[in-house]
XYZ file of N, CA and C in Angstrom:
762
model
N -28.561 10.484 -20.498
C -28.328 9.092 -20.166
C -28.531 8.154 -21.317
N -27.611 7.172 -21.439
C -27.787 6.306 -22.505
C -28.736 5.148 -22.267
N -29.243 4.475 -23.240
C -30.182 3.406 -23.137
C -29.643 2.337 -22.354
N -28.379 1.958 -22.443
C -27.709 0.988 -21.552
C -27.779 1.413 -20.157
N -27.427 2.625 -19.762
C -27.642 3.149 -18.369
C -28.975 2.973 -17.935
N -29.935 3.273 -18.722
C -31.367 3.289 -18.241
C -31.714 1.820 -18.051
N -31.310 0.862 -18.798
C -31.596 -0.438 -18.585
C -30.956 -1.077 -17.219
N -29.797 -0.655 -17.093
C -29.096 -1.006 -15.836
C -29.671 -0.627 -14.608
N -30.290 0.684 -14.758
C -30.951 1.188 -13.499
C -32.243 0.414 -13.275
N -33.019 0.160 -14.385
C -34.302 -0.562 -14.246
C -34.058 -2.033 -13.673
N -32.985 -2.624 -14.108
C -32.659 -3.955 -13.723
C -32.227 -3.817 -12.128
N -31.473 -2.905 -11.802
C -31.193 -2.763 -10.391
C -32.321 -2.475 -9.439
N -33.204 -1.654 -9.915
C -34.413 -1.269 -9.090
C -35.318 -2.562 -8.932
N -35.471 -3.377 -10.049
C -36.204 -4.541 -10.006
C -35.645 -5.537 -9.017
N -34.302 -5.614 -8.979
C -33.633 -6.614 -8.143
C -33.747 -6.196 -6.727
N -33.765 -4.867 -6.424
C -33.880 -4.348 -5.054
C -35.230 -4.845 -4.466
N -36.260 -4.987 -5.279
C -37.587 -5.391 -4.778
C -37.518 -6.761 -4.231
N -36.490 -7.569 -4.614
C -36.436 -9.046 -4.296
C -35.509 -9.179 -3.030
N -34.982 -8.073 -2.544
C -33.983 -8.323 -1.326
C -34.786 -8.579 -0.002
N -34.103 -9.390 0.801
C -34.657 -9.543 2.233
C -34.463 -8.282 3.041
N -35.241 -8.074 4.139
C -35.006 -6.916 4.862
C -33.644 -6.746 5.384
N -32.847 -7.822 5.557
C -31.462 -7.648 5.982
C -30.590 -7.131 4.922
N -30.753 -7.804 3.795
C -30.005 -7.343 2.610
C -30.390 -5.888 2.221
N -31.516 -5.470 2.378
C -31.946 -4.051 2.006
C -31.259 -3.077 3.047
N -31.059 -3.611 4.375
C -30.371 -2.775 5.302
C -28.959 -2.543 4.980
N -28.307 -3.620 4.493
C -26.924 -3.453 4.092
C -26.818 -2.513 2.784
N -27.761 -2.587 2.005
C -27.758 -1.763 0.740
C -27.907 -0.200 1.248
N -28.947 -0.008 2.130
C -29.154 1.300 2.575
C -27.913 1.860 3.193
N -27.090 1.106 3.994
C -25.833 1.577 4.562
C -24.872 1.968 3.565
N -24.705 1.295 2.532
C -23.755 1.572 1.395
C -24.322 2.883 0.791
N -25.541 3.011 0.454
C -25.964 4.210 -0.189
C -25.684 5.434 0.768
N -26.058 5.256 2.012
C -25.718 6.369 3.010
C -24.306 6.770 3.034
N -23.316 5.863 2.895
C -21.908 6.141 2.853
C -21.622 7.027 1.630
N -22.207 6.611 0.548
C -21.746 7.301 -0.702
C -22.328 8.729 -0.640
N -23.339 9.031 0.297
C -23.832 10.433 0.216
C -23.052 11.294 1.201
N -22.160 10.643 1.983
C -21.252 11.412 2.904
C -20.234 12.295 2.389
N -19.745 13.234 3.085
C -18.664 14.183 2.599
C -17.398 13.374 2.249
N -16.783 13.699 1.102
C -15.472 13.049 0.746
C -14.794 14.071 -0.239
N -13.523 13.851 -0.293
C -12.665 14.515 -1.217
C -11.455 13.752 -1.707
N -11.499 13.496 -2.964
C -10.431 12.753 -3.686
C -9.608 13.680 -4.485
N -8.249 13.446 -4.527
C -7.509 14.343 -5.384
C -6.209 13.553 -5.843
N -6.016 13.935 -7.127
C -4.686 13.366 -7.874
C -3.687 14.465 -7.662
N -2.503 14.028 -7.291
C -1.498 15.096 -7.110
C -0.462 14.956 -8.285
N 0.114 13.905 -8.514
C 1.125 13.601 -9.560
C 0.961 12.116 -9.886
N 0.296 11.842 -11.031
C 0.147 10.328 -11.142
C 0.028 10.026 -12.777
N 0.798 8.968 -13.198
C 0.622 8.332 -14.493
C -0.111 7.014 -14.265
N -0.520 6.743 -13.118
C -1.182 5.500 -12.867
C -2.755 5.589 -12.820
N -3.190 6.816 -12.211
C -4.672 7.010 -11.875
C -5.151 8.108 -12.743
N -6.398 7.934 -13.310
C -7.091 9.006 -13.884
C -8.273 9.367 -12.942
N -9.027 10.296 -13.321
C -10.139 10.672 -12.382
C -11.106 9.560 -12.087
N -11.411 8.852 -13.136
C -12.351 7.667 -12.977
C -11.737 6.677 -12.070
N -10.510 6.282 -12.279
C -9.954 5.297 -11.398
C -9.846 5.795 -9.895
N -9.467 7.117 -9.797
C -9.372 7.647 -8.413
C -10.602 7.614 -7.667
N -11.803 7.948 -8.444
C -13.027 7.890 -7.785
C -13.463 6.411 -7.467
N -13.229 5.472 -8.321
C -13.519 4.042 -8.006
C -12.869 3.642 -6.953
N -11.642 3.797 -6.814
C -10.762 3.197 -5.775
C -11.205 3.942 -4.374
N -11.533 5.279 -4.379
C -12.013 5.842 -3.167
C -13.395 5.320 -2.670
N -14.223 5.034 -3.650
C -15.547 4.504 -3.351
C -15.319 3.029 -2.817
N -14.366 2.386 -3.311
C -14.076 1.012 -2.742
C -13.588 1.150 -1.288
N -12.763 2.208 -0.933
C -12.327 2.324 0.418
C -13.487 2.579 1.322
N -14.454 3.474 0.737
C -15.726 3.812 1.610
C -16.571 2.637 1.848
N -16.721 1.821 0.879
C -17.525 0.597 1.049
C -16.916 -0.249 2.114
N -15.599 -0.429 2.050
C -14.841 -1.334 3.108
C -15.148 -0.656 4.402
N -14.936 0.577 4.603
C -15.106 1.198 5.973
C -16.616 1.459 6.352
N -17.582 1.135 5.597
C -18.862 1.034 6.024
C -19.205 -0.076 6.739
N -18.354 -1.220 6.726
C -18.415 -2.478 7.515
C -17.275 -2.745 8.335
N -16.254 -1.866 8.258
C -14.970 -2.058 9.203
C -14.241 -0.923 9.529
N -13.752 -1.000 10.741
C -12.822 0.164 11.136
C -11.285 -0.202 11.048
N -11.075 -1.403 10.418
C -9.793 -1.789 10.190
C -9.160 -1.202 8.877
N -8.017 -0.628 8.803
C -7.532 0.013 7.472
C -7.395 -1.237 6.508
N -7.310 -0.713 5.166
C -7.234 -1.736 4.078
C -6.026 -2.470 4.252
N -6.131 -3.834 4.063
C -5.031 -4.676 4.096
C -4.350 -4.863 2.703
N -3.120 -5.454 2.696
C -2.434 -5.671 1.448
C -3.301 -6.371 0.473
N -3.903 -7.466 0.853
C -4.638 -8.284 -0.180
C -5.811 -7.571 -0.741
N -6.509 -6.732 0.165
C -7.604 -5.874 -0.368
C -7.030 -4.787 -1.386
N -5.775 -4.186 -0.989
C -5.266 -3.325 -1.883
C -4.943 -3.715 -3.232
N -4.314 -5.088 -3.298
C -4.134 -5.715 -4.496
C -5.383 -5.932 -5.382
N -6.364 -6.507 -4.671
C -7.534 -6.849 -5.394
C -8.304 -5.679 -5.950
N -8.380 -4.656 -5.158
C -9.139 -3.508 -5.536
C -8.513 -2.729 -6.586
N -7.117 -2.609 -6.476
C -6.330 -1.788 -7.546
C -6.627 -2.564 -8.950
N -6.429 -3.856 -8.943
C -6.658 -4.591 -10.075
C -8.011 -4.304 -10.710
N -9.106 -4.342 -9.777
C -10.399 -4.331 -10.162
C -10.711 -2.854 -10.895
N -10.227 -1.832 -10.096
C -10.595 -0.450 -10.509
C -9.815 -0.084 -11.857
N -8.622 -0.567 -11.926
C -7.845 -0.272 -13.259
C -8.548 -0.943 -14.361
N -8.985 -2.163 -14.233
C -9.560 -3.007 -15.289
C -11.042 -2.561 -15.553
N -11.657 -1.641 -14.827
C -12.976 -1.224 -15.030
C -13.015 -0.482 -16.446
N -11.959 0.216 -16.815
C -12.108 0.953 -17.959
C -11.261 0.184 -19.148
N -10.281 -0.650 -18.851
C -9.526 -1.409 -19.762
C -8.801 -2.370 -19.134
N -8.470 -3.562 -19.746
C -7.744 -4.695 -19.219
C -6.335 -4.482 -19.100
N -5.882 -3.661 -18.234
C -4.481 -3.273 -18.177
C -3.717 -3.861 -16.877
N -4.514 -4.516 -16.000
C -3.830 -5.029 -14.784
C -4.012 -6.505 -14.554
N -3.108 -7.257 -14.024
C -3.325 -8.709 -13.695
C -2.462 -8.871 -12.519
N -3.116 -9.547 -11.527
C -2.438 -9.927 -10.174
C -1.420 -11.007 -10.548
N -0.462 -11.028 -9.695
C 0.677 -12.118 -9.877
C 0.023 -13.331 -9.113
N 0.503 -14.445 -9.438
C 0.068 -15.712 -8.715
C 0.273 -15.534 -7.170
N -0.657 -16.106 -6.429
C -0.581 -16.085 -5.025
C 0.861 -16.633 -4.446
N 1.456 -15.994 -3.539
C 2.698 -16.434 -3.059
C 3.870 -16.070 -3.862
N 3.775 -15.330 -4.914
C 4.877 -14.950 -5.851
C 5.867 -14.013 -4.993
N 7.120 -14.344 -5.017
C 8.131 -13.666 -4.142
C 8.624 -12.392 -4.797
N 8.027 -11.926 -5.983
C 8.463 -10.893 -6.702
C 7.355 -9.782 -6.677
N 6.897 -9.484 -7.849
C 5.846 -8.402 -7.917
C 4.521 -8.911 -7.499
N 3.610 -7.963 -7.261
C 2.264 -8.342 -6.696
C 1.250 -8.218 -7.902
N 1.543 -7.300 -8.844
C 0.645 -6.986 -9.935
C 1.362 -6.454 -11.092
N 0.793 -6.706 -12.209
C 1.374 -6.159 -13.528
C 0.396 -5.053 -14.015
N 0.759 -3.867 -14.317
C -0.011 -2.781 -14.931
C 0.655 -2.206 -16.062
N 0.030 -2.274 -17.220
C 0.636 -1.843 -18.458
C 1.976 -2.438 -18.708
N 2.027 -3.763 -18.455
C 3.223 -4.652 -18.665
C 4.401 -4.153 -17.770
N 4.069 -3.528 -16.722
C 5.067 -3.160 -15.742
C 4.897 -3.863 -14.425
N 5.937 -4.537 -13.997
C 5.800 -5.253 -12.663
C 5.816 -4.323 -11.550
N 4.885 -4.448 -10.723
C 4.609 -3.426 -9.563
C 4.495 -4.254 -8.206
N 5.234 -3.780 -7.185
C 5.147 -4.178 -5.839
C 4.218 -3.333 -4.975
N 3.337 -3.863 -4.265
C 2.346 -3.113 -3.540
C 2.580 -3.250 -1.989
N 2.535 -2.201 -1.272
C 2.721 -2.306 0.217
C 1.692 -1.456 0.848
N 1.544 -1.529 2.191
C 0.577 -0.828 2.998
C 1.205 -0.346 4.240
N 0.749 0.734 4.866
C 1.184 1.220 6.065
C 0.058 1.881 6.839
N -0.203 1.344 8.088
C -1.390 1.669 8.869
C -1.034 1.633 10.351
N 0.259 1.802 10.711
C 0.647 1.679 12.102
C 0.086 2.790 12.996
N -0.018 2.544 14.230
C -0.724 3.592 15.068
C 0.201 4.832 15.276
N 1.515 4.754 15.224
C 2.316 6.015 15.150
C 2.702 6.527 13.866
N 1.850 6.323 12.789
C 2.361 6.695 11.544
C 2.550 8.239 11.471
N 3.708 8.595 10.767
C 4.084 9.882 10.497
C 3.820 10.259 9.066
N 3.365 11.492 8.850
C 2.973 11.848 7.453
C 4.202 12.115 6.645
N 5.465 12.435 7.387
C 6.499 12.830 6.559
C 7.561 11.811 6.326
N 7.338 10.608 7.122
C 8.312 9.458 7.058
C 7.554 8.182 6.858
N 8.110 7.339 5.944
C 7.551 6.027 5.666
C 8.162 4.903 6.382
N 7.279 3.987 6.790
C 8.009 2.723 7.371
C 7.164 1.522 6.832
N 7.988 0.636 6.352
C 7.443 -0.654 5.860
C 7.980 -1.817 6.695
N 7.155 -2.392 7.521
C 7.475 -3.216 8.669
C 7.952 -4.589 8.154
N 7.561 -4.993 6.874
C 8.060 -6.156 6.297
C 8.143 -5.965 4.791
N 9.374 -5.384 4.428
C 9.676 -5.139 3.076
C 9.821 -6.473 2.228
N 10.585 -7.416 2.920
C 10.783 -8.718 2.269
C 11.276 -9.665 3.470
N 11.218 -11.061 3.167
C 11.762 -12.101 4.079
C 13.247 -12.155 3.730
N 13.990 -12.426 4.721
C 15.375 -12.602 4.499
C 15.925 -14.007 4.533
N 14.883 -14.899 4.684
C 15.118 -16.455 4.531
C 16.068 -17.003 5.578
N 16.524 -18.168 5.280
C 17.118 -19.058 6.284
C 18.558 -19.272 5.906
N 19.144 -18.442 5.051
C 20.530 -18.545 4.726
C 21.513 -18.222 5.876
N 22.760 -18.237 5.699
C 23.813 -17.960 6.632
C 23.659 -16.507 7.149
N 23.592 -16.462 8.597
C 23.432 -15.097 9.131
C 23.669 -15.265 10.656
N 24.818 -14.793 11.117
C 25.223 -15.036 12.445
C 25.530 -13.693 13.207
N 26.797 -13.608 13.575
C 27.205 -12.454 14.303
C 28.400 -11.588 13.704
N 28.578 -11.994 12.398
C 29.835 -11.332 11.694
C 29.266 -10.212 10.926
N 29.921 -8.972 11.075
C 29.442 -7.773 10.361
C 29.327 -8.053 8.905
N 30.258 -8.982 8.360
C 30.341 -9.222 6.915
C 29.032 -9.999 6.445
N 28.239 -10.505 7.412
C 27.009 -11.115 7.057
C 25.930 -10.059 6.522
N 26.165 -8.832 6.841
C 25.162 -7.868 6.554
C 25.419 -7.571 5.044
N 26.576 -7.717 4.532
C 26.938 -7.483 3.086
C 25.919 -8.512 2.262
N 26.022 -9.757 2.701
C 25.144 -10.698 2.103
C 23.772 -10.356 2.077
N 23.210 -9.836 3.206
C 21.920 -9.462 3.268
C 21.531 -8.331 2.529
N 22.403 -7.289 2.425
C 22.238 -6.140 1.582
C 22.089 -6.534 0.098
N 23.019 -7.450 -0.288
C 22.971 -7.947 -1.716
C 21.669 -8.664 -1.967
N 21.163 -9.251 -0.960
C 19.854 -10.044 -1.056
C 18.713 -9.069 -1.426
N 18.716 -7.844 -0.709
C 17.793 -6.792 -0.841
C 17.928 -6.256 -2.345
N 19.194 -6.004 -2.681
C 19.283 -5.307 -4.060
C 18.984 -6.306 -5.145
N 19.153 -7.582 -5.021
C 18.736 -8.580 -5.932
C 17.257 -8.676 -5.915
N 16.596 -8.547 -4.746
C 15.171 -8.587 -4.679
C 14.456 -7.436 -5.540
N 15.198 -6.340 -5.573
C 14.693 -5.233 -6.468
C 14.553 -5.503 -7.714
N 15.205 -6.363 -8.326
C 15.201 -6.775 -9.762
C 13.809 -7.446 -10.112
N 13.095 -7.844 -9.125
C 11.815 -8.464 -9.353
C 10.680 -7.681 -9.905
N 10.883 -6.251 -9.707
C 9.828 -5.348 -10.131
C 10.342 -4.075 -10.438
N 9.505 -3.202 -11.082
C 10.135 -1.965 -11.646
C 9.498 -0.700 -10.957
N 8.279 -0.951 -10.163
C 7.796 0.216 -9.492
C 7.226 -0.235 -8.188
N 7.261 0.584 -7.119
C 6.721 0.180 -5.847
C 5.822 1.205 -5.370
N 4.572 0.869 -4.946
C 3.480 1.736 -4.445
C 3.112 1.386 -3.012
N 2.867 2.341 -2.165
C 2.422 2.007 -0.838
C 1.182 2.828 -0.444
N 0.089 2.201 -0.039
C -1.124 2.764 0.370
C -1.047 3.067 1.845
N -1.059 4.366 2.213
C -0.885 4.759 3.629
C -2.137 5.289 4.292
N -2.586 4.667 5.441
C -3.747 5.186 6.196
C -3.287 6.175 7.159
N -3.380 7.577 6.792
C -2.712 8.558 7.598
C -3.627 8.903 8.889
N -4.942 8.806 8.701
C -5.889 9.070 9.799
C -7.031 8.115 9.686
N -7.562 7.706 10.892
C -8.432 6.607 10.972
C -9.899 7.217 11.461
N -10.797 6.312 11.576
C -12.212 6.509 11.913
C -12.407 7.580 12.967
N -13.454 8.419 12.619
C -14.383 8.352 11.596
C -13.882 9.170 10.268
N -12.908 10.002 10.420
C -12.488 10.862 9.288
C -11.145 10.179 8.775
N -11.366 9.481 7.763
C -10.217 8.768 7.064
C -9.385 9.555 6.106
N -8.117 9.306 6.177
C -7.324 9.894 5.056
C -6.298 8.691 4.551
N -6.404 8.400 3.270
C -5.428 7.538 2.731
C -4.623 8.359 1.628
N -3.329 7.838 1.460
C -2.674 8.413 0.272
C -1.963 7.302 -0.379
N -1.690 7.471 -1.703
C -0.840 6.472 -2.499
C 0.458 7.095 -2.892
N 1.593 6.466 -2.418
C 2.867 7.061 -2.563
C 3.778 6.023 -3.302
N 4.386 6.532 -4.366
C 5.427 5.724 -5.129
C 6.858 5.881 -4.607
N 7.487 4.927 -4.158
C 8.922 5.014 -3.800
C 9.857 4.827 -5.035
N 10.579 5.612 -5.335
C 11.454 5.600 -6.523
C 12.444 4.418 -6.439
N 12.483 3.694 -7.437
C 13.547 2.545 -7.360
C 14.970 3.029 -7.319
N 15.320 4.206 -7.843
C 16.634 4.695 -7.847
C 16.915 5.139 -6.382
N 15.968 5.605 -5.602
C 16.217 5.828 -4.179
C 16.545 4.606 -3.409
N 15.976 3.585 -3.643
C 16.203 2.298 -2.862
C 17.593 1.831 -3.381
N 17.923 1.964 -4.577
C 19.218 1.361 -5.090
C 20.460 2.203 -4.402
N 20.117 3.235 -3.902
C 21.202 3.951 -3.178
C 21.785 3.142 -2.012
N 20.996 2.203 -1.467
C 21.491 1.308 -0.464
C 22.793 0.647 -0.736
N 23.078 0.521 -2.110
C 24.336 -0.212 -2.452
C 25.500 0.493 -1.946
N 25.430 1.775 -1.591
C 26.607 2.445 -1.197
C 26.271 3.001 0.291
N 25.323 2.303 1.040
C 24.939 2.818 2.392
C 26.001 2.280 3.331
N 25.866 2.653 4.633
C 26.771 2.443 5.675
C 26.058 1.276 6.512
N 26.730 0.167 6.658
C 26.338 -1.024 7.418
C 26.823 -0.832 8.829
N 25.917 -1.373 9.701
C 26.146 -1.352 11.226
C 25.539 -2.483 11.856
N 26.304 -3.542 12.327
C 25.746 -4.692 13.028
C 25.627 -4.355 14.448
N 24.531 -4.712 15.051
C 24.423 -4.420 16.525
C 24.929 -5.625 17.307
N 26.134 -5.710 17.474
C 26.880 -6.837 18.132
C 26.416 -6.960 19.549
N 26.092 -5.862 20.269
C 25.589 -5.941 21.573
C 24.193 -6.529 21.868
N 23.506 -6.702 20.714
C 22.157 -7.069 20.871
C 22.086 -8.658 21.362
N 21.051 -8.993 22.167
C 20.836 -10.282 22.602
C 20.207 -11.163 21.591
N 19.805 -10.627 20.470
C 19.251 -11.417 19.490
C 20.315 -12.221 18.771
N 19.976 -13.424 18.156
C 20.736 -14.083 17.331
C 19.907 -14.771 16.254
N 20.291 -14.412 14.929
C 21.360 -13.714 14.542
C 21.290 -12.238 14.838
N 22.407 -11.646 14.940
C 22.567 -10.209 15.288
C 21.841 -9.300 14.321
N 21.031 -8.396 14.757
C 20.321 -7.415 13.774
C 21.312 -6.361 13.338
N 21.009 -5.539 12.368
C 21.858 -4.674 11.858
C 21.183 -3.637 10.949
N 21.918 -2.582 10.591
C 21.210 -1.485 9.874
C 22.082 -1.228 8.553
N 21.569 -0.655 7.596
C 22.139 -0.008 6.527
C 21.641 1.431 6.388
N 22.495 2.439 6.730
C 22.095 3.808 6.687
C 22.399 4.487 5.308
N 21.398 5.099 4.783
C 21.473 5.698 3.498
C 21.309 7.252 3.626
N 22.423 7.915 3.384
C 22.409 9.323 3.637
C 22.684 10.159 2.327
N 22.216 11.348 2.343
C 22.736 12.352 1.271
C 23.364 13.583 2.082
N 24.618 13.555 2.142
C 25.191 14.521 3.041
C 24.927 14.363 4.479
N 24.438 15.292 5.177
C 24.028 15.111 6.555
C 22.614 14.695 6.703
N 22.009 14.390 5.569
C 20.483 14.020 5.582
C 20.283 12.608 5.542
N 19.627 11.987 6.376
C 19.297 10.597 6.331
C 18.129 10.292 5.423
N 18.245 9.648 4.336
C 17.153 9.399 3.433
C 16.290 8.226 3.977
N 16.929 7.179 4.475
C 16.222 6.051 5.072
C 17.167 5.130 5.619
N 16.634 4.118 6.342
C 17.575 3.108 6.836
C 16.940 1.726 6.600
N 17.691 0.787 6.279
C 17.328 -0.605 6.257
C 17.489 -1.302 7.679
N 16.708 -2.056 8.176
C 16.930 -2.685 9.431
C 16.700 -4.253 9.170
N 17.888 -5.014 9.272
C 17.894 -6.384 9.110
C 17.434 -6.994 10.608
N 16.237 -7.387 10.612
C 15.598 -7.790 11.905
C 15.930 -9.366 12.159
N 16.615 -9.638 13.082
C 17.122 -10.940 13.444
C 16.071 -11.815 14.164
N 14.927 -11.250 14.309
C 13.856 -12.068 15.129
C 13.395 -13.246 14.472
N 12.350 -13.774 14.955
C 11.943 -15.072 14.395
C 11.426 -14.990 12.977
N 11.000 -13.874 12.545
C 10.611 -13.705 11.100
C 11.651 -13.415 10.172
N 12.890 -13.050 10.771
C 14.070 -12.702 9.859
C 13.558 -11.909 8.591
N 13.170 -10.659 8.941
C 12.637 -9.728 7.900
C 13.473 -8.588 7.717
N 13.256 -7.796 6.578
C 13.877 -6.602 6.329
C 12.780 -5.493 6.470
N 13.130 -4.503 7.321
C 12.283 -3.330 7.496
C 12.848 -2.110 6.801
N 12.076 -1.287 6.189
C 12.400 0.007 5.648
C 11.950 1.015 6.472
N 12.835 1.845 7.140
C 12.460 2.787 8.166
C 12.852 4.206 7.903
N 12.039 5.208 8.259
C 12.352 6.560 8.316
C 12.660 7.029 6.881
N 11.954 6.532 5.846
C 12.179 6.954 4.479
C 11.397 8.352 4.283
N 12.171 9.299 3.740
C 11.606 10.703 3.600
C 10.571 10.723 2.519
N 9.373 10.973 2.874
C 8.375 11.111 1.877
C 8.589 12.134 0.789
N 9.365 13.139 1.243
C 9.569 14.304 0.330
C 10.519 13.789 -0.758
N 11.125 12.616 -0.626
C 11.950 12.142 -1.864
C 11.110 11.071 -2.664
N 9.872 10.912 -2.394
C 8.889 10.036 -3.010
C 7.911 10.913 -3.922
N 7.019 10.149 -4.571
C 6.038 10.711 -5.327
C 4.579 10.440 -4.756
N 3.912 11.419 -4.436
C 2.606 11.282 -3.872
C 1.578 11.316 -5.029
N 0.931 10.203 -5.364
C 0.115 10.038 -6.599
C -1.371 10.498 -6.323
N -1.949 10.185 -5.038
C -3.259 10.553 -4.868
C -3.513 10.505 -3.346
N -4.734 11.150 -3.037
C -5.155 11.316 -1.695
C -6.666 11.146 -1.619
N -7.070 10.368 -0.690
C -8.596 10.153 -0.422
C -8.920 10.574 1.047
N -9.900 11.410 1.251
C -10.339 11.876 2.549
C -11.808 11.761 2.567
N -12.330 11.021 3.542
C -13.789 10.867 3.646
C -14.241 10.586 5.146
N -15.446 10.783 5.399
C -16.050 10.575 6.663
C -16.923 9.356 6.652
N -16.892 8.515 7.615
C -17.675 7.341 7.742
C -18.579 7.506 9.065
N -19.922 7.776 8.974
C -20.624 7.965 10.211
C -20.839 6.744 10.918
N -21.090 6.845 12.264
C -21.359 5.661 13.029
C -22.758 5.011 12.543
N -22.961 3.831 12.723
C -24.280 3.142 12.343
C -25.374 3.710 13.242
């Protein structure tokens, strides 16, 4: 153990003596969580090393020591920047409200997504709000879907990589995975098959873009004509994506 590490431990022990009973209780809970069973693994990743993998997993465990709600997008953004920068200043969050990338890592613009729906499937990815479709012209003409598709393809120019943090299993035995969606896979939508649902009672009329490889559906885009006017990415085959890492851990009841 280095002299610096010994000094850090001594300072920490001294500060613990100053804690209130309530503060000490929270600290005990965190230490208890760190002693619980867990397994972290890197599958194929140029983003995470073993140290970053462990630090991100421990951040997940700290979160779930106080919450049964899955990691939200803002927590994902903040913690990823923090753990990447623990070893070197390689990451920087984009300004709040930026319509393009969420974070820059190694000078690469990255979009971050999360998935934690109740009916989550391990083999297929669903992003309920990939992007907002705005207030431009969109009615009941099938040609309107062409404009919406072009909006999606243009939006992809705003970043170079896309990562999604997926909560595959929830309390008490949590499983998270980090998956990268290849940009080339999404760009295949440019040759997808558009289908407007003219029979829908919604206005503007919703529609789909089906992206297939032979008889295999790779994914579909859903242009949601509801009040949010958003684009959903549905039924994306995880087998065509890159699984970077996986975190499994147990959070005992208080």
